[in-house]
Tab-separated table of C-alpha atoms (C1' of nucleotides) in Angstrom:
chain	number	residue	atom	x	y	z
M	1	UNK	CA	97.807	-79.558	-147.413
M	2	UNK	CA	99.240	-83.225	-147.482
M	3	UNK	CA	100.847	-85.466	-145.403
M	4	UNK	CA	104.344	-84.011	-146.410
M	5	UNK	CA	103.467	-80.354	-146.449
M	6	UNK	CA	102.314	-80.779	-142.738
M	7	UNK	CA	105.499	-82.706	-141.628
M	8	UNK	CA	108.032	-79.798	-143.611
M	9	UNK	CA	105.472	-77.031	-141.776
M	10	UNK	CA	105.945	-78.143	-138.645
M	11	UNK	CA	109.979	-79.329	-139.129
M	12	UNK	CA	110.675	-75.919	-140.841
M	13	UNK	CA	109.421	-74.793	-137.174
M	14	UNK	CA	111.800	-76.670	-135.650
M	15	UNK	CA	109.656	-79.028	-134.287
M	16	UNK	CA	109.622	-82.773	-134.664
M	17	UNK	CA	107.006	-84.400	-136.511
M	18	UNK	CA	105.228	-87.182	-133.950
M	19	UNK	CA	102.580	-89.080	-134.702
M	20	UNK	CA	100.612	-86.971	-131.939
M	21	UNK	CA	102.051	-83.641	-133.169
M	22	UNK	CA	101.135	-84.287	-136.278
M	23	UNK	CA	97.751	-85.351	-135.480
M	24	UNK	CA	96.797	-82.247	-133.585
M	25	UNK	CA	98.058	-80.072	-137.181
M	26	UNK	CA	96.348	-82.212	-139.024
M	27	UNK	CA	92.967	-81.905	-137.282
M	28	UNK	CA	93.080	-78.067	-136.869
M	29	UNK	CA	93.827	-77.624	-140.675
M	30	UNK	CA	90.513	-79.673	-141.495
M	31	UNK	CA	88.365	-78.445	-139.000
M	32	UNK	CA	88.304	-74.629	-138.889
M	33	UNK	CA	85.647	-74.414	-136.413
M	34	UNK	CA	87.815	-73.109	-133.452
M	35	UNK	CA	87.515	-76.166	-131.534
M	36	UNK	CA	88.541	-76.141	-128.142
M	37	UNK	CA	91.300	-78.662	-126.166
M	38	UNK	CA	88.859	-81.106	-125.195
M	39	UNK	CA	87.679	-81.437	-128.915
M	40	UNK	CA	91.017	-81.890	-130.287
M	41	UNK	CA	91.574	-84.265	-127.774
M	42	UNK	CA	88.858	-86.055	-128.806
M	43	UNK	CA	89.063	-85.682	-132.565
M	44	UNK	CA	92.412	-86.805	-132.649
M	45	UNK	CA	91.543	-89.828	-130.440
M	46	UNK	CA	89.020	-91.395	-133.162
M	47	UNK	CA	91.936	-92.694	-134.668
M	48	UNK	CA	95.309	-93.689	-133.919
M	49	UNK	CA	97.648	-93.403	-132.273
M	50	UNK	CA	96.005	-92.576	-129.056
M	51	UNK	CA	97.297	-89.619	-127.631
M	52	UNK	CA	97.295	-88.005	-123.969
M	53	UNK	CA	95.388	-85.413	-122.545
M	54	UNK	CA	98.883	-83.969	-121.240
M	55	UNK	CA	100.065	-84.364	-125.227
M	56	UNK	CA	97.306	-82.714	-127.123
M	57	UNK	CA	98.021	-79.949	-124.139
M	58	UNK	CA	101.541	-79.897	-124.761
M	59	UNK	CA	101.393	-80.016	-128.323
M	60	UNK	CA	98.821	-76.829	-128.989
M	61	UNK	CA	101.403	-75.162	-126.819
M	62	UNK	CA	104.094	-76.126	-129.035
M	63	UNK	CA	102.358	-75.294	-131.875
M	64	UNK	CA	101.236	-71.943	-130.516
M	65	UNK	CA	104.622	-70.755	-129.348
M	66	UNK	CA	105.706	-71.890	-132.363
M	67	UNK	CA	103.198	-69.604	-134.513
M	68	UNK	CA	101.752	-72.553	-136.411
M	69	UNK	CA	98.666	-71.947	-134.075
M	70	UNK	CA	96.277	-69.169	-132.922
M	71	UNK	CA	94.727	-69.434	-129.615
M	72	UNK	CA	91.669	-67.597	-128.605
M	73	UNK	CA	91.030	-66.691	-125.066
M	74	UNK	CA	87.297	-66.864	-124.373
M	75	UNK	CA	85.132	-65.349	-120.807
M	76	UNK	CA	84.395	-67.766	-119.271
M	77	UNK	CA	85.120	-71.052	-121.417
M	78	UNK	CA	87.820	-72.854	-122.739
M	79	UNK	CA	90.166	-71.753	-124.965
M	80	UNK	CA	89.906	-72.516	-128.953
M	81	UNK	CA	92.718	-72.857	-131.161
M	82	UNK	CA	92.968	-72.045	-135.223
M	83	UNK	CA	95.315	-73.137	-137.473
M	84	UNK	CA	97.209	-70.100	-138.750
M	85	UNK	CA	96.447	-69.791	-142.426
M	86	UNK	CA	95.711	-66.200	-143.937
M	87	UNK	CA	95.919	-63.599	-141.336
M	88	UNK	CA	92.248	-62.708	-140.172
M	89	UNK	CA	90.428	-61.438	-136.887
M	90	UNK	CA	87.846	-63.147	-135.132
M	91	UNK	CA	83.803	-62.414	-134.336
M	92	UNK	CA	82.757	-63.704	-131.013
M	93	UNK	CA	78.843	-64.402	-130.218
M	94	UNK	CA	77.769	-62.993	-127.666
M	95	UNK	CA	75.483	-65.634	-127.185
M	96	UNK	CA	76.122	-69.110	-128.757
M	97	UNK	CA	80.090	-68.286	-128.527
M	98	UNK	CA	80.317	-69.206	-131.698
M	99	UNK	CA	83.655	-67.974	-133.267
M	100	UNK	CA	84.124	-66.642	-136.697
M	101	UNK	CA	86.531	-65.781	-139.227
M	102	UNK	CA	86.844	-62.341	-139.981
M	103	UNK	CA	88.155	-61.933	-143.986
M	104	UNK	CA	86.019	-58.872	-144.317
M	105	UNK	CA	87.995	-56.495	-142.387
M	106	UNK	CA	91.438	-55.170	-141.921
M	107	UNK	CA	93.136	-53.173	-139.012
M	108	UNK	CA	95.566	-50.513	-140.675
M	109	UNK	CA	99.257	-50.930	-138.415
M	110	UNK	CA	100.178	-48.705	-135.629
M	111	UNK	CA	102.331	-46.345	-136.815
M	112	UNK	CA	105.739	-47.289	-134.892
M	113	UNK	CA	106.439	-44.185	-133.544
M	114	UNK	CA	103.060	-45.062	-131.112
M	115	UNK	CA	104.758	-47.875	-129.967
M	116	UNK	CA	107.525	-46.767	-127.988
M	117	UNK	CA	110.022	-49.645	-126.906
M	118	UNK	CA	107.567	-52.236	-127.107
M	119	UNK	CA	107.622	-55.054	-129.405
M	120	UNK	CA	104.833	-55.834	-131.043
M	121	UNK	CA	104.319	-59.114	-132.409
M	122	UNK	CA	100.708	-59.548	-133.057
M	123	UNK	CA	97.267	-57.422	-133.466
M	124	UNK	CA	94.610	-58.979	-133.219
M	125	UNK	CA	90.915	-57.528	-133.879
M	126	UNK	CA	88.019	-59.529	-131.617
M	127	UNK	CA	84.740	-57.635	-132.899
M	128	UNK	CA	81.924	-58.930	-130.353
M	129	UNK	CA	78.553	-59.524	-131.208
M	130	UNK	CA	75.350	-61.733	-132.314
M	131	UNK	CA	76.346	-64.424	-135.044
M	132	UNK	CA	73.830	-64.487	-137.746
M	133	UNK	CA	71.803	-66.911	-136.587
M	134	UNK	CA	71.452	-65.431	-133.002
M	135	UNK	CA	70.100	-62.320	-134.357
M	136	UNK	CA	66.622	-61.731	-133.249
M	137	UNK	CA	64.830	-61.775	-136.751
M	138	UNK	CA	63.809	-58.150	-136.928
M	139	UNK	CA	66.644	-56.839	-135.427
M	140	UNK	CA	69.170	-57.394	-138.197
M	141	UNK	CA	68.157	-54.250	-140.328
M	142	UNK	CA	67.590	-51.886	-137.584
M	143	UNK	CA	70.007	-49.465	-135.859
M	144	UNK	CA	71.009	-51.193	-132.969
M	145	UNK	CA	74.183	-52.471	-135.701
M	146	UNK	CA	76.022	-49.780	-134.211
M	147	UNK	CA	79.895	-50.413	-134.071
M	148	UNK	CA	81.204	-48.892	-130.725
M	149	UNK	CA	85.108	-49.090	-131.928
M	150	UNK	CA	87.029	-46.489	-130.448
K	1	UNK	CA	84.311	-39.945	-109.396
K	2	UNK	CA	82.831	-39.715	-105.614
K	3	UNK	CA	80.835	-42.124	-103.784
K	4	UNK	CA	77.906	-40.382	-104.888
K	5	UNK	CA	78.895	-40.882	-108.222
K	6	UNK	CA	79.417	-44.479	-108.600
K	7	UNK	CA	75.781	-44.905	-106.734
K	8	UNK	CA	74.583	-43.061	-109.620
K	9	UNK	CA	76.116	-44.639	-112.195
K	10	UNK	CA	75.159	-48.007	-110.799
K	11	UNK	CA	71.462	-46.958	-110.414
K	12	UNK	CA	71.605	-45.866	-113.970
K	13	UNK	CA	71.735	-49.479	-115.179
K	14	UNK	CA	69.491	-50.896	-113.230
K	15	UNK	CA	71.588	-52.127	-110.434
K	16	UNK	CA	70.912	-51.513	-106.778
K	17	UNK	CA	73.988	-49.846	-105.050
K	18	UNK	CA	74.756	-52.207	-102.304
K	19	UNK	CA	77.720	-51.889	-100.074
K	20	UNK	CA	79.681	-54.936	-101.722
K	21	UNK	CA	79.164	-53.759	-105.366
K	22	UNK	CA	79.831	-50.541	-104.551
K	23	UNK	CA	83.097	-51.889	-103.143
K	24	UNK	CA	84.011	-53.685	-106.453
K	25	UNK	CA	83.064	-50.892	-109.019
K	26	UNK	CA	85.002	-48.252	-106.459
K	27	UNK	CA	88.196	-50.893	-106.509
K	28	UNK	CA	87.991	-51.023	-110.167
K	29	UNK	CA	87.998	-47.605	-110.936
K	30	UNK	CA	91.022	-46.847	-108.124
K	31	UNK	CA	92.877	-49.317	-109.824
K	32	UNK	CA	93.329	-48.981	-113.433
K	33	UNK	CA	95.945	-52.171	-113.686
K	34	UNK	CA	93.334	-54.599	-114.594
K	35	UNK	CA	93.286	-56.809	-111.536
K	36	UNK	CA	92.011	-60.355	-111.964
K	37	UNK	CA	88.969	-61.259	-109.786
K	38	UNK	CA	91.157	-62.824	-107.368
K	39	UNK	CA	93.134	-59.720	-106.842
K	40	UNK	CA	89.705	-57.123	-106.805
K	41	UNK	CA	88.140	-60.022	-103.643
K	42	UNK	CA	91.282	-59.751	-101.663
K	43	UNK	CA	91.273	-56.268	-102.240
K	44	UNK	CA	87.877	-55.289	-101.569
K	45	UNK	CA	88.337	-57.307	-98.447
K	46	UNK	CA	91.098	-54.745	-96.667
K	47	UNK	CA	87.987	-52.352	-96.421
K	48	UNK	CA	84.444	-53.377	-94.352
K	49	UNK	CA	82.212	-54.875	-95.524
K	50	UNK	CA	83.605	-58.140	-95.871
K	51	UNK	CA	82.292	-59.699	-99.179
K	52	UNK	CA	82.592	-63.380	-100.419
K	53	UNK	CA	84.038	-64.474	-103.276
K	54	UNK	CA	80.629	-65.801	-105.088
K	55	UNK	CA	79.668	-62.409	-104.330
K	56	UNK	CA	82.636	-60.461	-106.068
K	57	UNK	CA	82.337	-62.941	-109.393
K	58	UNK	CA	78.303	-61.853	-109.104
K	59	UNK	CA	78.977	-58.414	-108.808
K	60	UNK	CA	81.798	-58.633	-111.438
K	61	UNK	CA	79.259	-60.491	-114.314
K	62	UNK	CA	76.488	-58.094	-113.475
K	63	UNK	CA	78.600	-54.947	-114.035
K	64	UNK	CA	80.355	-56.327	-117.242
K	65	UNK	CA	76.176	-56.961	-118.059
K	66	UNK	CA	75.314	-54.085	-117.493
K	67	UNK	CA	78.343	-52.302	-119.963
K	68	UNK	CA	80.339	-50.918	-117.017
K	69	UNK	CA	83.538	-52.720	-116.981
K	70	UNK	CA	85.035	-54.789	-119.263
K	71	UNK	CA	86.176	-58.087	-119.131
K	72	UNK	CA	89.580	-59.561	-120.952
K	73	UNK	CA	90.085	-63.259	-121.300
K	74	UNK	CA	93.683	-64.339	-121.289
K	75	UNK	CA	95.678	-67.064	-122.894
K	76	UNK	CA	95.882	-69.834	-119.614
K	77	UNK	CA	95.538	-66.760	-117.014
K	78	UNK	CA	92.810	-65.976	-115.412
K	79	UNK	CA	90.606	-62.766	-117.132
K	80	UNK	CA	90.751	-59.585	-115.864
K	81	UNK	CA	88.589	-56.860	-115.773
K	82	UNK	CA	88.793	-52.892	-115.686
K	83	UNK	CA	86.001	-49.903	-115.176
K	84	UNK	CA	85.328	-48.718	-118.645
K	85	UNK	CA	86.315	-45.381	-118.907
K	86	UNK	CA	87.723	-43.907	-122.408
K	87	UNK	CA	87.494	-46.477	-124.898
K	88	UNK	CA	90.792	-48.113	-125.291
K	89	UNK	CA	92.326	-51.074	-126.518
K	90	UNK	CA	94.993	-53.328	-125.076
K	91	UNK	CA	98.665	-54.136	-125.135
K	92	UNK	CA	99.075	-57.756	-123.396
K	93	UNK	CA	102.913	-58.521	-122.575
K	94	UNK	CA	103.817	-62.213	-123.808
K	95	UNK	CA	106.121	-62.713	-120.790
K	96	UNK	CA	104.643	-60.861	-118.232
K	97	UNK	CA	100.852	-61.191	-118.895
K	98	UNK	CA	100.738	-56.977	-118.005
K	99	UNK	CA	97.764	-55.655	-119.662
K	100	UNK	CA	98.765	-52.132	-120.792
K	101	UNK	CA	95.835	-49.939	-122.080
K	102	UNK	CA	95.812	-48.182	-125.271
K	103	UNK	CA	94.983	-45.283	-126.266
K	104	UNK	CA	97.335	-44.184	-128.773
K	105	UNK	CA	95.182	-45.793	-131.695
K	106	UNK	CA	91.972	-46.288	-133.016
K	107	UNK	CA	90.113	-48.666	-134.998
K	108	UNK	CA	88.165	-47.424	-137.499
K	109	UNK	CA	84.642	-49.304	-137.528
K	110	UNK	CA	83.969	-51.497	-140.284
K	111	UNK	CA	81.898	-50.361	-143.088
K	112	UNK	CA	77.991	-51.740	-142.318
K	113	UNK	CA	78.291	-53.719	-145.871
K	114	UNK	CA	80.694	-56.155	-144.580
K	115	UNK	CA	79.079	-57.183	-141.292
K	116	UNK	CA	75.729	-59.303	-142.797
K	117	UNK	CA	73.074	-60.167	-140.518
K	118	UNK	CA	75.410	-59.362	-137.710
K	119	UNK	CA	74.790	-57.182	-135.046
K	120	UNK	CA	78.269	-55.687	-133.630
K	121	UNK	CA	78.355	-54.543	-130.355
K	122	UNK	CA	81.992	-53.889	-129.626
K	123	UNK	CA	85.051	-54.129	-131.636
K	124	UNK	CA	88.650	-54.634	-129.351
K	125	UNK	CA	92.280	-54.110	-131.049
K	126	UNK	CA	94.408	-57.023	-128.547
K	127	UNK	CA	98.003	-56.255	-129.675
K	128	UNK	CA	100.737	-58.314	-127.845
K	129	UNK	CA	104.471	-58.587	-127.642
K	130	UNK	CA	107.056	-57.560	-125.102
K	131	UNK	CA	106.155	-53.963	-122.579
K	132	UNK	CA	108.851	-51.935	-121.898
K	133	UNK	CA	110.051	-53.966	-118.527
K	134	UNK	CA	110.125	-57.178	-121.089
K	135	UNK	CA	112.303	-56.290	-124.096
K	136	UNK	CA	115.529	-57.014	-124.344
K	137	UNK	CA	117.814	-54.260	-123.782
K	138	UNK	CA	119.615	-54.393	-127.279
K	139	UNK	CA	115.903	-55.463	-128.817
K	140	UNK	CA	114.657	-51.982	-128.413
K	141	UNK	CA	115.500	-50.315	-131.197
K	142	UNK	CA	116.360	-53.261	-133.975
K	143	UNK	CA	114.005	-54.126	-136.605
K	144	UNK	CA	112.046	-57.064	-135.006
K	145	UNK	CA	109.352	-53.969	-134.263
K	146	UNK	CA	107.257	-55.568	-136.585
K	147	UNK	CA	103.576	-54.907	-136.541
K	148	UNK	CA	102.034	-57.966	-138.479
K	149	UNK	CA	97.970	-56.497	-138.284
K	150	UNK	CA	96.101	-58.314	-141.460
E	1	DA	C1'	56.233	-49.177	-88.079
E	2	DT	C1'	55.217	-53.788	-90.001
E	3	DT	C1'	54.625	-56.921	-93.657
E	4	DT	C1'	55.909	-58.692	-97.963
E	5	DC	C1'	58.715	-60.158	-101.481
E	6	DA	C1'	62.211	-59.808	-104.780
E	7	DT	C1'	67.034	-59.219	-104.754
E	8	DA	C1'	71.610	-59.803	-102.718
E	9	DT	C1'	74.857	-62.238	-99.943
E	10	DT	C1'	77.222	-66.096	-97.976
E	11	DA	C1'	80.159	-70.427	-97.149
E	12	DG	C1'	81.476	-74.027	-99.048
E	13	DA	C1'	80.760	-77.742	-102.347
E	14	DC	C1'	81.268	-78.550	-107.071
E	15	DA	C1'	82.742	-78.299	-112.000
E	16	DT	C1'	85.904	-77.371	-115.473
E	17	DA	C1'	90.236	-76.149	-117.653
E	18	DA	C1'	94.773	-76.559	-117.699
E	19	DT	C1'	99.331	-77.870	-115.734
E	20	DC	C1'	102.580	-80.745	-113.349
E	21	DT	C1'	105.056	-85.019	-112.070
E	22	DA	C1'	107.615	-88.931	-112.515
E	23	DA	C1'	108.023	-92.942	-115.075
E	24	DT	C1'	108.387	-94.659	-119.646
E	25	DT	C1'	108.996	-94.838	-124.544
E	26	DG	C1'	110.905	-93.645	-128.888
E	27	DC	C1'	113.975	-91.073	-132.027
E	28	DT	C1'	118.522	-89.803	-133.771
E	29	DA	C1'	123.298	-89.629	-134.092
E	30	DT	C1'	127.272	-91.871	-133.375
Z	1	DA	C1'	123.963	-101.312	-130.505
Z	2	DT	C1'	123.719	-97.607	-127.333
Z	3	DA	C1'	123.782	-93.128	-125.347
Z	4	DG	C1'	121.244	-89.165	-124.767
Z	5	DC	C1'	117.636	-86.186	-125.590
Z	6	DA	C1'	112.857	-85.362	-126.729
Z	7	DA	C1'	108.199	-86.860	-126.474
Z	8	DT	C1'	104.519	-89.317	-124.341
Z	9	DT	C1'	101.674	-91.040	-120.705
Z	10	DA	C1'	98.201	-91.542	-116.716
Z	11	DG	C1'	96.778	-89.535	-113.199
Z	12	DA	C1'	97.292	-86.161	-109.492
Z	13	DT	C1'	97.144	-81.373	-108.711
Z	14	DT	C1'	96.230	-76.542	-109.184
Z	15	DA	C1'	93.671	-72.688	-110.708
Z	16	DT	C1'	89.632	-70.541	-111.969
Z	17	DG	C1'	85.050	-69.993	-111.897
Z	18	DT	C1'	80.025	-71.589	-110.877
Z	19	DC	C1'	76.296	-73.458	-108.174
Z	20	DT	C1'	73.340	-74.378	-104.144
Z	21	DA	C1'	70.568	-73.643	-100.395
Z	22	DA	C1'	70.131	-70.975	-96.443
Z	23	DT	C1'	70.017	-66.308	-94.735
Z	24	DA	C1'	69.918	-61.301	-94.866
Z	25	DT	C1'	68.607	-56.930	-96.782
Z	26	DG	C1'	66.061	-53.163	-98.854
Z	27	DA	C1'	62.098	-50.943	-100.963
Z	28	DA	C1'	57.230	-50.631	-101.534
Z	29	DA	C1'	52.781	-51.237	-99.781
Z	30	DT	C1'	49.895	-51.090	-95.995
DNA sequence: ATTTCATATTAGACATAATCTAATTGCTAT
DNA sequence: ATAGCAATTAGATTATGTCTAATATGAAAT
């Protein structure tokens, strides 16, 4: 996406289009590795403007609330934020923490009348695991790939 | 389950029953709201012995080790943790951070083709939006029940 | 019963992640 | 130009979780 597409994106979202803001989009759309705060923070930093830590903090949560922007909860580390694009899930490693993109896979809706009064606004499937390249190297054709999903 | 129980089930995962994690696998499984580990050190603490709280994070990482309770990271919260019992999923409130568990669906496991080298070892359906205490009295029943699952 | 040794516990220091504060700057509309 | 609101900033602060080094405990061997 350009320059332009980014600034309609995030103006169509009601939310201004700052230098900063901007920067933070703009770095998630290009780097789809899940980075965390901190590395957003410092991606964004290599060139300018300079932005705040307080900034890139407030601006993920902008971007968040305003649904531009996935955020992953992760035991025991820090956070790491997406850029929404197609809807997919995520694979956590067990191990390296390493977070994936799941495009192979796709959760069939609640039926609503499960739901009772709530509101749902999101699913979201976290399949846990060993990433490919944590997989001990004769364990990856064995039975132990057992999917415990209720 | 009784006291006896719990030693058991302990035992049968290789970890010795001592008075402290006894106390934290007993709280858990009394208390099905998914305290944090804040909440499970204070209230192990009402009873004797008196643990610390290096202790209750220790005991808390080797149970979720050892498969016995289960750990949930939140968005900018601090994780919480509940006894596994049934498998479930869970319903996280966007205003009120309640984790609701669910047991009114199921995931169906992905087919072994799609999952590569991968080893899967647990697959968990997060679904968030407003619980019943949260939504809007007029919200209810309106067509924002919208269930956006890839 | 005593010794031995790995495991468990403890208090408090430390590390990290994220938020808050108060001052400042920069848009945008008039 | 200027008024007013939104955004940014540096750094302090809070919240959460981990580490360390000393001590205690329990189980097995003797």
């Amino acid at each position: 996406m350009d320059a332009q597409g980014i600034k309609q994106c995030l103006e169509d979202s009601g939310l201004r289009c700052t230098p900063q803001r901007y920067s933070v989009m703009s770095f998630l759309m290009e780097h789809a590795g899940h980075p965390t705060a901190a590395e957003i923070f410092e991606g964004v930093n290599r060139l300018d403007p300079r932005s705040s830590r307080a900034t890139t903090y407030n601006n993920l949560r902008d971007l968040v609330q305003a649904g531009l922007v996935r955020e992953v909860a992760m035991e025991g580390r820090a956070a790491r934020f997406d850029a929404k694009g197609a809807q997919h899930h995520h694979f956590i490693c067990d191990k390296c923490g390493k977070v994936e993109d799941i495009d192979w896979y796709t959760v069939p809706q609640p039926g609503s009348e499960s739901l009772g009064k709530r509101i749902v606004r999101e699913c979201e499937l976290i399949v846990r695991g060993l990433c490919t390249k944590c997989v001990p190297r004769r364990a990856s054709q064995n039975s132990s790939r057992v999917v415990s999903a209720v």
